[in-house]
Coordinates of C-alpha atoms in Angstrom, one line a residue:
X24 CA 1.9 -1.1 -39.8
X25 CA -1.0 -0.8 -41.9
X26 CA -2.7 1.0 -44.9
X27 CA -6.1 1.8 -46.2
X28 CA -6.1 2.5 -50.3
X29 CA -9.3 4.1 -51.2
X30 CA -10.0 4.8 -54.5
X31 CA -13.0 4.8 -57.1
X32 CA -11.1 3.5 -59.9
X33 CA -10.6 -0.5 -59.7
X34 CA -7.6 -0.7 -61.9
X35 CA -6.1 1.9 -60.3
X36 CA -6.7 -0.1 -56.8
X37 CA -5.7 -3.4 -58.2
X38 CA -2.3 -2.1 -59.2
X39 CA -1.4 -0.5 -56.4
X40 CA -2.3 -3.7 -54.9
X41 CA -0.3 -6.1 -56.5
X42 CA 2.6 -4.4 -58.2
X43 CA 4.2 -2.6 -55.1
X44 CA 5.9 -5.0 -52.6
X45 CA 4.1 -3.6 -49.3
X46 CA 6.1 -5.5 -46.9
X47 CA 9.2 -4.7 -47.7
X48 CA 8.3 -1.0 -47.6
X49 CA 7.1 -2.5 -43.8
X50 CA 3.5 -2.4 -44.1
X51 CA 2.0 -5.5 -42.6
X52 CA -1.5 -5.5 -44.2
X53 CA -3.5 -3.5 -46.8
X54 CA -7.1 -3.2 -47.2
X55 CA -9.1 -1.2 -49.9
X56 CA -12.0 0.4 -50.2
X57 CA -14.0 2.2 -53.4
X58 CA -15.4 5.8 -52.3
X59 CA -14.9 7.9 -49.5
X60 CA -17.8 6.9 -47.4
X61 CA -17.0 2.7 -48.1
X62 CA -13.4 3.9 -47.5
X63 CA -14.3 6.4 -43.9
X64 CA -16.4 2.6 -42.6
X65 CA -13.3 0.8 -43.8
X66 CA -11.2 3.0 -41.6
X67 CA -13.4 2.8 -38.3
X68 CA -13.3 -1.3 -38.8
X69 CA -9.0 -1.9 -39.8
X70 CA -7.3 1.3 -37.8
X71 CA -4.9 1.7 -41.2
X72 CA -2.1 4.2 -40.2
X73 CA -1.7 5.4 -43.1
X74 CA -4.2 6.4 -46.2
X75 CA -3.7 6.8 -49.4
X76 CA -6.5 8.1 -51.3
X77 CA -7.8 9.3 -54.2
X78 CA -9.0 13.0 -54.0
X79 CA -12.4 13.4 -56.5
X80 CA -14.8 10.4 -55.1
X81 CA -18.3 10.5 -55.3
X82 CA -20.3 10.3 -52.4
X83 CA -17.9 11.5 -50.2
X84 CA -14.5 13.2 -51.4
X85 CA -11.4 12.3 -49.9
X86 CA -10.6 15.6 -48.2
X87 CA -14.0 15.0 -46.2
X88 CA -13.3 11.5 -45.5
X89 CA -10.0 12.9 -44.0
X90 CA -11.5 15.7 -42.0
X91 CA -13.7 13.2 -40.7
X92 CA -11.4 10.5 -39.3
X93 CA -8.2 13.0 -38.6
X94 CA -11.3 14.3 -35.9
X95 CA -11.1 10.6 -34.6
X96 CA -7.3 10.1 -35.1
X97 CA -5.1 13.2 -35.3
X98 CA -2.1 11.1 -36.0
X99 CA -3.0 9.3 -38.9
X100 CA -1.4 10.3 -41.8
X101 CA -3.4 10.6 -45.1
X102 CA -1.3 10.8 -49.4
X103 CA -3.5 12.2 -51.5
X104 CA -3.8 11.3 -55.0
X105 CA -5.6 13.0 -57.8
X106 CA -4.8 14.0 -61.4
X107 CA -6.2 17.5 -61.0
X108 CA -3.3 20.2 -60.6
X109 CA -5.8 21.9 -57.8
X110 CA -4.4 24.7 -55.5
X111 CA -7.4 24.6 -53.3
X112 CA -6.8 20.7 -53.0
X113 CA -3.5 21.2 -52.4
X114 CA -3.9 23.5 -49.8
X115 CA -6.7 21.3 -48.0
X116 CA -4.4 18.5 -48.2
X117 CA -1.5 20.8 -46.2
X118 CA -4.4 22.1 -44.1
X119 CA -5.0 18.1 -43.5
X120 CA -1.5 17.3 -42.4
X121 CA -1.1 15.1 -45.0
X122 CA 2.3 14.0 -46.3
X123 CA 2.5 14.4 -49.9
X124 CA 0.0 15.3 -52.7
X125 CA 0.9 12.7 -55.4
X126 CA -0.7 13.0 -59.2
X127 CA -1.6 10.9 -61.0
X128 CA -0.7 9.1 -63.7
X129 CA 1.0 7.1 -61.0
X130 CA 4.5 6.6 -60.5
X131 CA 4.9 3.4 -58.6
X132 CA 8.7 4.4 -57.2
X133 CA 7.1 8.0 -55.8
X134 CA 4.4 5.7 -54.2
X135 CA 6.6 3.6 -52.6
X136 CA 9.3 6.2 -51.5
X137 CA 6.0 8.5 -50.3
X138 CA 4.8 5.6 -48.3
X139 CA 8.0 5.3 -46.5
X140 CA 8.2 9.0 -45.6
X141 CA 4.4 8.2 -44.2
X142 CA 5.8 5.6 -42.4
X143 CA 8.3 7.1 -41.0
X144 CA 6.0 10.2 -39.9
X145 CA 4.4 7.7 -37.9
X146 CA 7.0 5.8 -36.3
X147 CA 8.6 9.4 -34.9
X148 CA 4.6 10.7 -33.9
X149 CA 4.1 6.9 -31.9
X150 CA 8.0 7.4 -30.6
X151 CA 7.5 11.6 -29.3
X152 CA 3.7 10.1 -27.9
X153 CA 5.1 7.4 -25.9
X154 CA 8.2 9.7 -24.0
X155 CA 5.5 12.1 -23.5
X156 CA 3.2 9.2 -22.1
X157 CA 5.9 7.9 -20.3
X158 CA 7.2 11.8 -18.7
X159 CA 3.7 12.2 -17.9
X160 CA 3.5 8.8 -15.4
X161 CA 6.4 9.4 -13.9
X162 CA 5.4 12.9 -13.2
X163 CA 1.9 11.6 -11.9
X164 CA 3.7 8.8 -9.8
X165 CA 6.2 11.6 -8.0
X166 CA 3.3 13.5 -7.3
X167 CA 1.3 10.2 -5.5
X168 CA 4.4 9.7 -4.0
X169 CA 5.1 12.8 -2.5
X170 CA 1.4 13.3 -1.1
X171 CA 1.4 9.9 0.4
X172 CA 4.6 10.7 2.5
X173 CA 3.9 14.3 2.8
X174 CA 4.6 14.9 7.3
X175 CA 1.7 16.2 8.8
X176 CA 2.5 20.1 9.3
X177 CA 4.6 19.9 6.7
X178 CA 2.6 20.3 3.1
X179 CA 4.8 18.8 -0.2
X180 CA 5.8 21.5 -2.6
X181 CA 5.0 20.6 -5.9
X182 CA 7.1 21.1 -9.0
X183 CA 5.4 22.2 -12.6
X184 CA 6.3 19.1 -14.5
X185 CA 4.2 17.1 -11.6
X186 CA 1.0 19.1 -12.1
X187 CA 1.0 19.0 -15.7
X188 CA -1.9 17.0 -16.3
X189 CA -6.0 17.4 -14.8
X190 CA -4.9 17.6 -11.2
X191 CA -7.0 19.3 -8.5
X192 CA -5.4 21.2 -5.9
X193 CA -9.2 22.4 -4.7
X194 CA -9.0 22.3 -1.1
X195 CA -12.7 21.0 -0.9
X196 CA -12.0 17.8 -3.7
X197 CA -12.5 14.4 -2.1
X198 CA -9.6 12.0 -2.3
X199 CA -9.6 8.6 -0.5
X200 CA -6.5 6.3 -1.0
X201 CA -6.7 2.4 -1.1
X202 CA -3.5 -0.1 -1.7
X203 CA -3.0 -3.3 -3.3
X204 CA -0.8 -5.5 -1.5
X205 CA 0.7 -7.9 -3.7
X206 CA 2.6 -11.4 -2.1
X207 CA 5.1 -13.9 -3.4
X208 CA 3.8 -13.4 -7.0
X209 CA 5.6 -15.2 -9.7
X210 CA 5.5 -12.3 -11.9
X211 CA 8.3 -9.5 -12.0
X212 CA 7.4 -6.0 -11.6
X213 CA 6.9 -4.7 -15.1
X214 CA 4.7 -8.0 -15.8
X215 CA 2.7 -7.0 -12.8
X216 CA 2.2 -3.6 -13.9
X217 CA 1.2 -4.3 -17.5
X218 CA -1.3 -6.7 -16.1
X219 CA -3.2 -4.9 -13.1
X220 CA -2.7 -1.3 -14.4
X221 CA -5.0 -1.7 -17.2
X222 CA -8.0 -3.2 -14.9
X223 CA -8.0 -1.1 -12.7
X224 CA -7.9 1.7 -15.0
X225 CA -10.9 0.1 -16.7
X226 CA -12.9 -0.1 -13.4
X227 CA -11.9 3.9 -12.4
X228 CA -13.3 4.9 -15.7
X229 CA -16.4 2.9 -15.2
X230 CA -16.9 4.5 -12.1
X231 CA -16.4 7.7 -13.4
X232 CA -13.2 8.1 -11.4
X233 CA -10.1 9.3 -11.8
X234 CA -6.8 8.7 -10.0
X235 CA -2.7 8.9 -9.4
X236 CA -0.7 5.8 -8.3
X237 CA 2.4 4.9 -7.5
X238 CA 4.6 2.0 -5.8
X239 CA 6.4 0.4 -3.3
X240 CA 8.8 -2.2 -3.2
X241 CA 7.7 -3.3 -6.4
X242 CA 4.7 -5.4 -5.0
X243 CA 2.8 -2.0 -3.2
X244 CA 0.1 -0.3 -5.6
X245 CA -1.3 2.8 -3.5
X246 CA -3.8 5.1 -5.3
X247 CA -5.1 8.2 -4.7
X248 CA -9.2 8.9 -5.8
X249 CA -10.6 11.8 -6.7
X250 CA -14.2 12.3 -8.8
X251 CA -16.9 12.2 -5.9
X252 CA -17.9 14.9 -3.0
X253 CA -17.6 11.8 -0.6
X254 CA -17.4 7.8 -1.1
X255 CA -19.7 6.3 0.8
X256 CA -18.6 2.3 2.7
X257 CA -21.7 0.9 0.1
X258 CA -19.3 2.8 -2.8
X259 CA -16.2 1.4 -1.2
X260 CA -17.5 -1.8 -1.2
X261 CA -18.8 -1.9 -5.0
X262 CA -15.3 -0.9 -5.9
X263 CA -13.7 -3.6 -4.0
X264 CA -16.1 -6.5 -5.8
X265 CA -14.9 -5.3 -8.9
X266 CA -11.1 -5.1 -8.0
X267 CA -11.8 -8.7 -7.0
X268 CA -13.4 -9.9 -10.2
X269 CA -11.0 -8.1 -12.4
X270 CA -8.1 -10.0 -10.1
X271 CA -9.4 -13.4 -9.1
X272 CA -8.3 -14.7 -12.9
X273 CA -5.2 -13.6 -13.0
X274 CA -3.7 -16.4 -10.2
X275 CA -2.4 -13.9 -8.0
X276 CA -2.3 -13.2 -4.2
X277 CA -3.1 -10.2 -3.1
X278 CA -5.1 -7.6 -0.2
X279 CA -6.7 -4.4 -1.3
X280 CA -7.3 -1.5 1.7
X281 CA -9.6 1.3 1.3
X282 CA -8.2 4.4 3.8
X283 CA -10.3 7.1 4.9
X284 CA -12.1 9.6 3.4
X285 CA -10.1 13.3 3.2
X286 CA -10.7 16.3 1.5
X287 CA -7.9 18.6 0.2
X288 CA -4.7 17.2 -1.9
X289 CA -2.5 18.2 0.8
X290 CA -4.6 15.5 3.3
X291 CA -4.3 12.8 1.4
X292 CA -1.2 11.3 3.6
X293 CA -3.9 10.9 6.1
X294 CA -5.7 8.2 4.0
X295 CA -2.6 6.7 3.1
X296 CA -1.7 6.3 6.2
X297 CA -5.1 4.9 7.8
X298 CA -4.8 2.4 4.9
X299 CA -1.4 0.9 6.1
X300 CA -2.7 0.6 9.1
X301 CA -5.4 -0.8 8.1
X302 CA -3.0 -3.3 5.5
X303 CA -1.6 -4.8 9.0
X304 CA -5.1 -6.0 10.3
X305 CA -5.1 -7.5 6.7
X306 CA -2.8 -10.2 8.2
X307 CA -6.0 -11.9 9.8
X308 CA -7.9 -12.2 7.2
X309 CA -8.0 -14.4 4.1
X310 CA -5.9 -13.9 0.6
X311 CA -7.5 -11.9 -2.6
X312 CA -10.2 -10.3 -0.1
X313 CA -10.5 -5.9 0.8
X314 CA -10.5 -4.3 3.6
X315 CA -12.3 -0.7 4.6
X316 CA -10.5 1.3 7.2
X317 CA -12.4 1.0 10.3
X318 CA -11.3 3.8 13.4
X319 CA -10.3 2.1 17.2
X320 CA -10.7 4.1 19.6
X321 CA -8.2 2.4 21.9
X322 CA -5.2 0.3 20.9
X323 CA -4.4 -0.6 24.8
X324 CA -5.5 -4.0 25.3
X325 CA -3.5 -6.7 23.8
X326 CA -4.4 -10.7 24.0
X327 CA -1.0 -11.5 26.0
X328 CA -0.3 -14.9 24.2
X329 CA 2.1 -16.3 27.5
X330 CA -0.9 -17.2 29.0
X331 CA -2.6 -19.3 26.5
X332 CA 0.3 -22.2 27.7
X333 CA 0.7 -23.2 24.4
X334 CA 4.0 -24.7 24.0
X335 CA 3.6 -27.2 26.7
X336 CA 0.1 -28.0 26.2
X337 CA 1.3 -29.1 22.7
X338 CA 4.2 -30.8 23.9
X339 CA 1.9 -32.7 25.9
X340 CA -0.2 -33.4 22.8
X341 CA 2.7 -35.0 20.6
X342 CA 4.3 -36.9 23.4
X343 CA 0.9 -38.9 24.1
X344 CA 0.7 -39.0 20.3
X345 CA -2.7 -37.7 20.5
X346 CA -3.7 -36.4 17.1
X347 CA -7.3 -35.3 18.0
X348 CA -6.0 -32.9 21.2
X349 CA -2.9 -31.3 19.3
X350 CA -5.7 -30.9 16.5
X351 CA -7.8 -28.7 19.1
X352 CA -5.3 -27.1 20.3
X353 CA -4.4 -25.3 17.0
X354 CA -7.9 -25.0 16.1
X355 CA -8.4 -23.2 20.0
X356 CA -5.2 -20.8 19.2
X357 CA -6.8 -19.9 15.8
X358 CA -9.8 -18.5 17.0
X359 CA -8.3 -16.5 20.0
X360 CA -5.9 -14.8 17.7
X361 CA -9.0 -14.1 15.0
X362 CA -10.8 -10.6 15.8
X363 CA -11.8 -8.7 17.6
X364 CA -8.9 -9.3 19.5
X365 CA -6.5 -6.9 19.7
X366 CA -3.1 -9.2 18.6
X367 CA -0.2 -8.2 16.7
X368 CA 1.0 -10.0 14.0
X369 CA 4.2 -10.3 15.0
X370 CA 3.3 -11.7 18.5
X371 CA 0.8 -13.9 16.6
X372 CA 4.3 -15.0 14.4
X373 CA 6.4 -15.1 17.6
X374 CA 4.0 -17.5 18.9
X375 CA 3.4 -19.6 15.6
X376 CA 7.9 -19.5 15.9
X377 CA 7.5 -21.2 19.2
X378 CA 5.2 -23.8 18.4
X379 CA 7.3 -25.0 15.7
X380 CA 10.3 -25.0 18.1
X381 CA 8.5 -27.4 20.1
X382 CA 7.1 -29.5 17.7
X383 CA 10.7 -30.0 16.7
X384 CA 12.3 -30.7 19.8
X385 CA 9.5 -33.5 20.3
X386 CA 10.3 -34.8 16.4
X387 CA 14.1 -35.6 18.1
X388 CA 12.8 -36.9 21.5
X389 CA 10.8 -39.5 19.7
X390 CA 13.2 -40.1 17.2
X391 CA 12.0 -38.9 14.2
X392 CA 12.9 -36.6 11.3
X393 CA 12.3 -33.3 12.3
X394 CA 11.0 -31.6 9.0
X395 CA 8.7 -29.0 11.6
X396 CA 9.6 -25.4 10.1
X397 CA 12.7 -26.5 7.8
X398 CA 13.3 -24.6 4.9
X399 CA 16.1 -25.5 2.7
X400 CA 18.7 -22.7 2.7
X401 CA 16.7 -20.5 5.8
X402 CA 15.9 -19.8 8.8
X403 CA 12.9 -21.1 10.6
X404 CA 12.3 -17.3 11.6
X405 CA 13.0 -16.6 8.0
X406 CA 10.4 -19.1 7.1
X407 CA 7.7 -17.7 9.2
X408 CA 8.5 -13.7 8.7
X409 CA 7.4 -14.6 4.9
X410 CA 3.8 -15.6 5.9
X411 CA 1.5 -12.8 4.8
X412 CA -1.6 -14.5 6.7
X413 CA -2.7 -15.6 9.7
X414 CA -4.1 -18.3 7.2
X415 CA -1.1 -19.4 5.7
X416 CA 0.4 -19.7 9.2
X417 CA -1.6 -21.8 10.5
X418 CA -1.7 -23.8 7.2
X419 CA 1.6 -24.4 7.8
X420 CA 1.5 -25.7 10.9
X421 CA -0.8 -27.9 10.4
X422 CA 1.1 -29.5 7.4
X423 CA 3.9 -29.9 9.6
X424 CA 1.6 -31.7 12.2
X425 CA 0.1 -33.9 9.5
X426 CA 3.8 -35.4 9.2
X427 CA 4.6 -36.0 12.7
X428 CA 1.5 -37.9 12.8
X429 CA 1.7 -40.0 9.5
X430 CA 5.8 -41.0 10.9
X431 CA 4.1 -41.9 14.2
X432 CA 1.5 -44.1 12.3
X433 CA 4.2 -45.1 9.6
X434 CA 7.1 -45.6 12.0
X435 CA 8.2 -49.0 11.6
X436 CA 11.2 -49.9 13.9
X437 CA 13.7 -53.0 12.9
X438 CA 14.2 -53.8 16.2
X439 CA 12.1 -52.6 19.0
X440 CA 14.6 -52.5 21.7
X441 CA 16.9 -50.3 19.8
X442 CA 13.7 -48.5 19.4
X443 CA 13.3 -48.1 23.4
X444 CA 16.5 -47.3 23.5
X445 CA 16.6 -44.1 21.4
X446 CA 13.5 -42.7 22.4
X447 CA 14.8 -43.2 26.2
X448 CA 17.7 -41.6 25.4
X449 CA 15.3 -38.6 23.6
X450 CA 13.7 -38.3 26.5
X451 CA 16.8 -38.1 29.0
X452 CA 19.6 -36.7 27.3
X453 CA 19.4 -33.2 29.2
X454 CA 20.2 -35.2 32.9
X455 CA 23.7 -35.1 32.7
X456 CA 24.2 -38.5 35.0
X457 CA 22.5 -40.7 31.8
X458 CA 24.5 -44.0 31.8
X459 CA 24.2 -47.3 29.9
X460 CA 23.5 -48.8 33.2
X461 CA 20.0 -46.2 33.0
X462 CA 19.4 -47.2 29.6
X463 CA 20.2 -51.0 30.3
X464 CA 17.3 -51.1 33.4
X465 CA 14.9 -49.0 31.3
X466 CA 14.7 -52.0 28.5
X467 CA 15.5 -55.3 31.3
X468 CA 18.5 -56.1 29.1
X469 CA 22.3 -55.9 30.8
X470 CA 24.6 -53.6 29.7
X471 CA 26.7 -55.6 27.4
X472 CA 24.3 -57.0 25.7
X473 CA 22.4 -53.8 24.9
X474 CA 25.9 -52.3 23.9
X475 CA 26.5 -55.0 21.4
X476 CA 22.7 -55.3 19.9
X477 CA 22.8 -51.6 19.6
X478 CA 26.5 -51.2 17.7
X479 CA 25.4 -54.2 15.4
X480 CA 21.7 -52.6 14.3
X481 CA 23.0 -49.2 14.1
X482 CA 27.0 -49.4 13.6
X483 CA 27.4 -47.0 16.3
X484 CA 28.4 -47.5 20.0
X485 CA 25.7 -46.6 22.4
X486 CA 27.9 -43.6 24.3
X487 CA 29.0 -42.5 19.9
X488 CA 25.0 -41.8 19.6
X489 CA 24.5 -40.2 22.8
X490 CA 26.9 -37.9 22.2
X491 CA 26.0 -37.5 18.7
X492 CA 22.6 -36.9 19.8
X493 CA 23.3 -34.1 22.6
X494 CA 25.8 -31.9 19.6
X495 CA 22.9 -31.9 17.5
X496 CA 20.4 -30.9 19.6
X497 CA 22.9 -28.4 20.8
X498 CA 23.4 -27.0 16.9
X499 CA 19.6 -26.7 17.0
X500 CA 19.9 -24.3 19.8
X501 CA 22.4 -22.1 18.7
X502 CA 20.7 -21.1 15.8
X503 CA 18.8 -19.1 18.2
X504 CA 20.0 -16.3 19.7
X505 CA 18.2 -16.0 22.9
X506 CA 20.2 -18.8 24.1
X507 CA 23.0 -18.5 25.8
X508 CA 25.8 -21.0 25.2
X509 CA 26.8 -21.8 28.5
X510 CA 22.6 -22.3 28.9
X511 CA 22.7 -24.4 25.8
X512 CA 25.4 -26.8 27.4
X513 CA 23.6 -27.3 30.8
X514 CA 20.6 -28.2 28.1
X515 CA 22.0 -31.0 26.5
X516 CA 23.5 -32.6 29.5
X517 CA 27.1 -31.2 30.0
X518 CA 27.4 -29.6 33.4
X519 CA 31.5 -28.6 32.3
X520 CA 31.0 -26.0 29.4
X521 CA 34.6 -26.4 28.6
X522 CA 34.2 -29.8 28.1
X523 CA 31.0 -29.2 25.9
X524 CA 33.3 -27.0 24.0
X525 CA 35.8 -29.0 23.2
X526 CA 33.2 -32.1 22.0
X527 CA 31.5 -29.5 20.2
X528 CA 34.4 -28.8 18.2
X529 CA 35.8 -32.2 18.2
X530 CA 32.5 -33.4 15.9
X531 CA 31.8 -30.5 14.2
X532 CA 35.3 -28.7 13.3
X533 CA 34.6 -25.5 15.1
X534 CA 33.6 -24.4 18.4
X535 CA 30.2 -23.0 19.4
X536 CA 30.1 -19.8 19.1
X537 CA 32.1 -20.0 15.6
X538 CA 29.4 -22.1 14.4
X539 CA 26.4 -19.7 15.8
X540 CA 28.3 -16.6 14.1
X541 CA 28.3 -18.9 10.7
X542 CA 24.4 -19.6 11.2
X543 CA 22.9 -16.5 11.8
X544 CA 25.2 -14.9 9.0
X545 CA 23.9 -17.7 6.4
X546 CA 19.9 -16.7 7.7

């Protein structure tokens, strides 16, 4: 807390200065000043909360200097000192709100315990201010809340302690809504708030606007706008540069929608809404940008992804090995799923979901570490559903494809015919006739030897991997639950599900369906 001593007498300022322990009466800093106009610039520069002043100054007394800044600060809190026994002063002073008239001579203790009644005064003014502050936004964010998801046909009633603030329930005021969409910030909530409240406050006022907000989830800001007859897209789009500027250094990731424009409080759900809509086109375009609400006349015509043949055609791409193609082939899907096309992003995720399946499944067919869509502790679906962007999507994807290629060109095999022998049996392990004898013609070699070479460079028996290799592939399959499990046993090369069943549970310690209920509970 701090205190402004004005005063035309310097000895009366020094003492007061130097023989009265301020901070243990909790003031933090003290400035003086030597007349009432020295001491009213003094008082415009430091902010004291508290003044204690001398009475007769010349220039400017202290009840002016008070009349003048209590005009700029109501709550500051003024002693008066003086060593004339003045009624009118006295009653100035009261007039004044200050809180105590001390005389002079001065008596250091009633200094000291009149400061801490000032102090005090203060502390329970800034304490009442800040539960009325804080009444008055939760008020304000009931209201936004309630006139966002006010049903059509069905107007919000509104209680007096929501409308107790500049609110106008004209039915010709303009109001347009827009949302920030906040994703996978590192910040909590409260952090959030303290951070992006302010700026955007800043920018309304600048703008000559004024607004109510509220949230969602902790991570959706929706406003609604009022101050204009109508908010042209050229407005719209000035306000969005400045959200972005105000944003961009704060490391955060983020969308802002603009809804349309309504008029009448009790329309305003009708922006809100044509911004959400608007928030799920959002998905195709990049982090930290706005979007203005643009009306479709027709949602009927969707891009039906099956027949872009993408699974196989990047199955293809990985099992040649060809880098460049599988390259193109993202790059291809990209742009189809960009606008104007009408996609969802769900079928644009469902898609994304398949193509890391298959990247995968190849990963195991050529024997290498499948790290395509792993997330420790999720699901793959899990892993995807997070992705707030086309952008980051695809980003993904191609991170994933970046790997498989650098363990293609990185691969280096001990022995090559164990090699050949692994990626045969990646290739085959669905045909439920594999043999050794198949393996053994695919590399020249004869059976035993093959059988030996690969138990000594791999400490397993050749039919120990196979089936080693089938289970897993088949663990990878149950985690999805389109699969059936008698499906998932013809897929991995057992024709006799009831001999699947018991292998299944003979290497893993519970049967198949056991271990699909343990998966999809854990995701």
């Amino acid at each position: 807390m701090k205190l402004l001593i004005v005063d035309d007498e310097k000895l009366t300022r020094d003492g007061l200065m130097h023989n009265i322990d301020w901070k243990a009466l909790g003031i933090d800093a003290v400035v003086q000043a030597d007349d009432g106009i020295h001491g009213y610039e003094a008082a415009l520069a430091f902010q004291p909360d508290i003044i204690l002043s001398d009475v007769r100054m010349p220039r400017m007394s202290g009840i002016e200097m008070a009349e003048k800044l209590q005009l700029i600060n109501p709550a500051l809190s003024i002693i008066f000192m003086s060593g004339y026994s003045d009624k009118e002063y006295l009653k100035a002073a009261i007039k004044l709100k200050a809180v105590s008239y001390v005389e002079k001579p001065i008596d250091l203790d009633e200094i000291s315990e009149t400061v801490l009644e000032a102090k005090a005064a203060v502390e329970a003014d800034r304490k009442a201010a800040s539960s009325k502050a804080l009444s008055l936004a939760r008020s304000r964010s009931a209201l936004a809340s309630k006139l966002a998801y006010a049903p059509k046909g069905n107007p919000p009633v509104f209680q007096e302690e929501e409308l107790d603030f500049d609110f106008p329930l004209e039915a010709d005021t303009a109001f347009f809504t827009f949302l920030i969409q906040f994703h996978h910030n590192t910040y909590n909530q409260e952090a959030l708030t303290a951070i992006m409240e302010p700026a955007v406050s800043r920018i309304l006022q600048t703008l000559h606007l004024k607004e109510i907000h509220s949230t969602r989830q902790g991570l959706l800001y929706f406003y609604h706008v009022w101050g204009f007859s109508d908010y042209t897209i050229n407005q719209k789009n000035n306000f969005g540069r400045l959200l972005e500027q105000v944003l961009s250094p704060l490391s955060l990731r983020y969308h802002i929608v603009f809804g349309k424009n309504v008029t009448g409080a009790l329309h305003i759900h009708d922006s809100y809404n044509s911004a959400v809509i608007e928030l799920q086109n959002s998905f195709f375009y990049p982090d930290n940008t706005y979007r203005i609400y643009e009306h479709r006349d027709t949602y009927d015509t969707f891009l039906d992804v099956s027949t872009l043949n993408a699974e196989s055609r990047l199955s293809e791409a990985l099992l040649r090995k060809d880098k460049k193609q599988a390259g193109q082939l993202l790059e291809e899907l990209f742009r189809k799923m960009m606008p104007p096309a009408n996609v969802l992003p769900n079928q644009v995720k469902d898609l994304y979901y398949k193509l890391f399946i298959t990247a995968g499944e190849t990963c195991e067919m050529l024997n290498l570490q499948n790290t395509v869509g792993s997330k420790p502790g999720g699901s793959l679906w899990g892993y995807i559903s997070e992705c707030e962007s086309i952008y980051e999507l695809h980003h993904l994807l191609e991170e994933k494809m970046e790997d498989f290629f650098s363990q293609i060109q990185n691969r280096s095999e001990n022995n090559s015919t164990v090699y050949l022998i692994k990626e045969f049996i990646a290739c085959h392990y669905q045909d439920e006739t594999l043999s050794i004898k198949d393996i053994s013609e695919h590399v020249f070699l004869s059976s035993s030897y093959i059988c030996t070479l690969f138990k000594s460079e791999t400490g397993q028996t050749l039919n120990q991997y196979l089936t080693d290799f089938r289970i897993e592939k088949a663990k990878n399959l149950l985690t999805d639950p389109r699969y059936k499990i008698t499906d998932i046993s013809a897929r991995v090369g057992y024709s006799d599900g009831n001999y699947f069943g018991k292998t299944f549970k003979k290497l893993v310690g519970m049967s198949p369906s056991e271990y699909r209920e343990q998966e999809l509970h854990l995701s």
